[in-house]
């Protein structure tokens, strides 16, 4: 199947950008540490090539090496970077300057940090043209204004006169994109361009990037840790692992005929919002990424690979092998592995029985002066149930967690935990039993562990604080049991936090939360700071323990895929209010709340066979200090009813079994909505295709 | 902005009130009164005084009134611009103060005219390429000059430049009228330390800016190195040093005491020192007011500079 874009197929057959055996190292105190080893890439004109991998795999280093911008301690230790046949690595500084920004432009991860805080936007944009095309200031500004329209920023005059801090994150990223496009470059390097943005804003930017590549015919190297994003934006991809490309080829072919165990593991460990745990259980990749100073012999993926064969995989470095003309993989056992059997290790889980109501939230509101952080929240969570609270940043989900944990007090309303009122009871006034029955797993396990004490000591302290009458020997025994529960070796009790990886720390965080056998555990984005291949394992662990103990799990997340995967019920929040709530199946199927619909459409899916209905929403979440008087979503909603939505708070319409949608749309309109995700004929087709 | 100014001025008045009251209280002892008498009438004169005569002398000087009423009178006088008389020098404090402040102002102006351009230039040069050879040289020199105490610098400079090479006079009393040559040693002593300090701050600020992402953006836009530095780095890098420079005004006022006394330069610092030694309360009070005013003013200027240079703050305030 040919997935090249038409230009790529018909245009000149020579690549516009090519990396040949590119190697990059960083000088550290421990000596020269290789960050990228023997990297090869051919980028055709007009083609979008994705570079995907986890943190430290070297993907960003490649983008910066192409630009020859590696900081003081980065060294290109070998290879070539050819741009239209010229080796960029041998250019003089003046020649290099002519290429940078004019022929090859870059778009960065943090738009705010990438713009100069003390210069007006107009000046920063115009500069590109005054330098590269010798325009005068006035005509450069005109061109900049025109470009702002093409990146869909209205009100160009105001924006040109603004300073970066006066713009929102999404606007800033559009500015950075406009800046990159101004000199009409032939190649765009995008380094995680949407990672810092909310999903619905991200979706707008991704849309823009896709349009740009068709409209301008710019070739793109798209660097991301998000496999779904790469599948949705690129024609070809290269998967990186620990400094090496492990698999490369056309997106569809790599997806349908995965030929590297790591790529396969990656696909299997990412939940997709089209599937729940029954139809597509997650398969975890065991172990963790090797540190760059301590890579294994032979295949770098060896220690985590199910197909590892001693004597072959751990001997010499593994070379890239062609799978087809366009598809290659760095594995010695391509021919022997049975690629069609789904990866082993998938666990099917029995449905748990949901019990009585444990947590009841009623009309809860929280205001900080003018800011309405929470408005009239009402929902409940039951025993052994996983309730997901979903929303983008600023939706009020973290404020709710703080109130629940007693770190803040509600302005009005109530939270009752098994009959006890907590909405205005600070944690310092809560008794031991309450504290013990309500525990939290944080996003950043790094911040919550005391670096100077051993892990075992910290878990033991939690046990002692809960006041269960236990002898020291019993406590020690219980600590070891908890380590078993979170699947860490028992000798970890003697380690200090800095000796642990991110995933291991989060396991300790989970062990601590569950130490006192709590009734309710609040998990605030528990895996979003972790690497993709580790996320699945930690997610599975959390679910396992929760099911086994019958704990109520409040899972706070912005990631709809994970939510679909593990929750029983979902509460969708926007700007402090609940937009929709119901059983997970009901939330992910029509009728949708318009915001849920947009959110679902925005999630990139790591499965190219899945088709999504496109939903366009514009703008960004209004400031919580100045929310619309009526429906919070009315400033962006494509269905908004004039004179009604922005004035009157919508009522909750019921659709059976606790499924409530807060919207003014007529019932029939809501019921007539089409599904967003046109579920895949995928797996079968993929297999047939191969056979 | 107006609120900020009002706040700083309010703080200034409050501190003036508290410090002057404290000074009054400290000097309100019998022992101290006797000391004044001794310094005015001579030790022998006081010794021959009987109790009644001493009381009379106190009354004549207005020193036997209750503490609070004396303080209130003083505050009232100050409000009307009367700073009192110097017991030691037997002249109006305002005249003395004006003369001495003027001298110190000359010293301070020369100091700033040299310090600002030199330290900013060196700091920017060092911070431009962190870890480069130029950076290492400048940084080491700056560390050395800031680690030598001023009094040692003063002694060393006197020994080398004056006693050894004979280029400049060792003392700056300026008995034969104003002389720039006599200004050289006090000036150098102040500069050597403070340039080192401001250079280090500027370098740190510049180095931080140079590693910022927006500098990467500028470089990868294809701008020339000089354009990146001048057009993108400097304004950001100079925000901190600039605000710091205004604070040096305050620093200078305290360090001028050591230098002026050492080189016998008749400025504000020396006046302050002598008044403290003698117990010349009116002079001390006036000097304190000036010092507090300078501190408040330099803080205010520094705040304003920060607001003007930093659009992020300007927009909010
Ligand atoms: S070379 Fe061996 S260890 Fe590496 S991926 Fe292939 S089978 Fe696994
Ligand atoms: S109430 Fe109106 S604005 Fe809000 S989601 Fe429904 S249609 Fe859109």
CSV table of N, CA and C and ligand atoms in Angstrom, one decimal, chain A residues 579 593-595 630-641 644-646 648-651 661-665 670, ligand 2:
chain,number,residue,atom,x,y,z
A,579,UNK,N,-20.3,19.1,32.8
A,579,UNK,CA,-21.0,19.2,31.5
A,579,UNK,C,-21.8,17.9,31.2
A,593,UNK,N,-22.5,15.4,25.0
A,593,UNK,CA,-22.5,16.9,25.3
A,593,UNK,C,-21.6,17.5,24.2
A,594,UNK,N,-21.9,18.7,23.7
A,594,UNK,CA,-21.0,19.2,22.6
A,594,UNK,C,-19.6,19.3,23.0
A,595,UNK,N,-19.3,19.6,24.3
A,595,UNK,CA,-17.9,19.6,24.7
A,595,UNK,C,-17.3,18.3,24.7
A,630,UNK,N,-24.0,32.1,31.1
A,630,UNK,CA,-24.8,30.9,30.8
A,630,UNK,C,-23.9,29.7,30.8
A,631,UNK,N,-24.0,29.0,29.7
A,631,UNK,CA,-23.2,27.7,29.5
A,631,UNK,C,-21.7,28.1,29.4
A,632,UNK,N,-20.9,27.5,30.2
A,632,UNK,CA,-19.4,27.8,30.1
A,632,UNK,C,-18.8,27.6,28.8
A,633,UNK,N,-19.4,26.6,28.0
A,633,UNK,CA,-18.8,26.3,26.7
A,633,UNK,C,-19.3,27.2,25.6
A,634,UNK,N,-20.2,28.1,25.9
A,634,UNK,CA,-20.9,28.8,24.8
A,634,UNK,C,-20.0,29.7,24.0
A,635,UNK,N,-18.8,30.0,24.5
A,635,UNK,CA,-17.9,30.9,23.7
A,635,UNK,C,-17.3,30.0,22.5
A,636,UNK,N,-17.3,28.7,22.6
A,636,UNK,CA,-16.6,27.9,21.6
A,636,UNK,C,-17.5,26.9,21.0
A,637,UNK,N,-18.7,26.8,21.5
A,637,UNK,CA,-19.6,25.7,21.1
A,637,UNK,C,-20.1,25.9,19.6
A,638,UNK,N,-19.9,24.9,18.8
A,638,UNK,CA,-20.4,25.0,17.4
A,638,UNK,C,-21.9,25.0,17.3
A,639,UNK,N,-22.6,24.5,18.3
A,639,UNK,CA,-24.1,24.4,18.3
A,639,UNK,C,-24.8,25.5,19.0
A,640,UNK,N,-24.0,26.4,19.6
A,640,UNK,CA,-24.5,27.4,20.6
A,640,UNK,C,-25.8,28.1,20.0
A,641,UNK,N,-26.8,28.2,20.8
A,641,UNK,CA,-28.0,28.8,20.4
A,641,UNK,C,-28.0,30.3,20.9
A,644,UNK,N,-29.5,32.4,24.0
A,644,UNK,CA,-29.9,31.5,25.1
A,644,UNK,C,-28.7,31.0,25.8
A,645,UNK,N,-27.8,30.3,25.1
A,645,UNK,CA,-26.7,29.6,25.7
A,645,UNK,C,-25.8,30.5,26.5
A,646,UNK,N,-25.5,31.7,26.0
A,646,UNK,CA,-24.5,32.6,26.7
A,646,UNK,C,-25.2,33.2,27.9
A,648,UNK,N,-28.2,31.8,29.8
A,648,UNK,CA,-28.8,30.9,30.8
A,648,UNK,C,-28.0,29.7,31.0
A,649,UNK,N,-27.8,29.3,32.3
A,649,UNK,CA,-27.1,28.1,32.6
A,649,UNK,C,-28.1,26.9,32.1
A,650,UNK,N,-27.5,26.0,31.3
A,650,UNK,CA,-28.4,24.9,30.8
A,650,UNK,C,-28.8,23.9,31.9
A,651,UNK,N,-30.0,23.3,31.7
A,651,UNK,CA,-30.4,22.3,32.7
A,651,UNK,C,-29.8,21.0,32.3
A,661,UNK,N,-26.7,15.2,30.7
A,661,UNK,CA,-26.0,16.2,29.8
A,661,UNK,C,-26.6,17.6,30.1
A,662,UNK,N,-25.7,18.5,30.5
A,662,UNK,CA,-26.1,19.9,30.7
A,662,UNK,C,-26.0,20.7,29.5
A,663,UNK,N,-27.2,20.8,28.8
A,663,UNK,CA,-27.1,21.5,27.5
A,663,UNK,C,-28.5,21.9,27.1
A,664,UNK,N,-28.6,23.1,26.4
A,664,UNK,CA,-29.9,23.6,25.9
A,664,UNK,C,-30.4,22.9,24.7
A,665,UNK,N,-29.6,22.2,24.0
A,665,UNK,CA,-30.0,21.6,22.7
A,665,UNK,C,-31.2,20.7,22.9
A,670,UNK,N,-29.7,16.1,20.4
A,670,UNK,CA,-28.7,15.3,21.1
A,670,UNK,C,-28.7,13.8,20.7
C,2,LIG,S1,-25.9,24.8,26.2
C,2,LIG,FE1,-25.5,25.7,24.2
C,2,LIG,S2,-23.4,26.4,24.3
C,2,LIG,FE2,-23.7,25.0,25.9
C,2,LIG,S3,-23.1,23.1,25.1
C,2,LIG,FE3,-25.2,23.2,24.8
C,2,LIG,S4,-25.5,24.1,22.8
C,2,LIG,FE4,-23.4,24.4,23.3
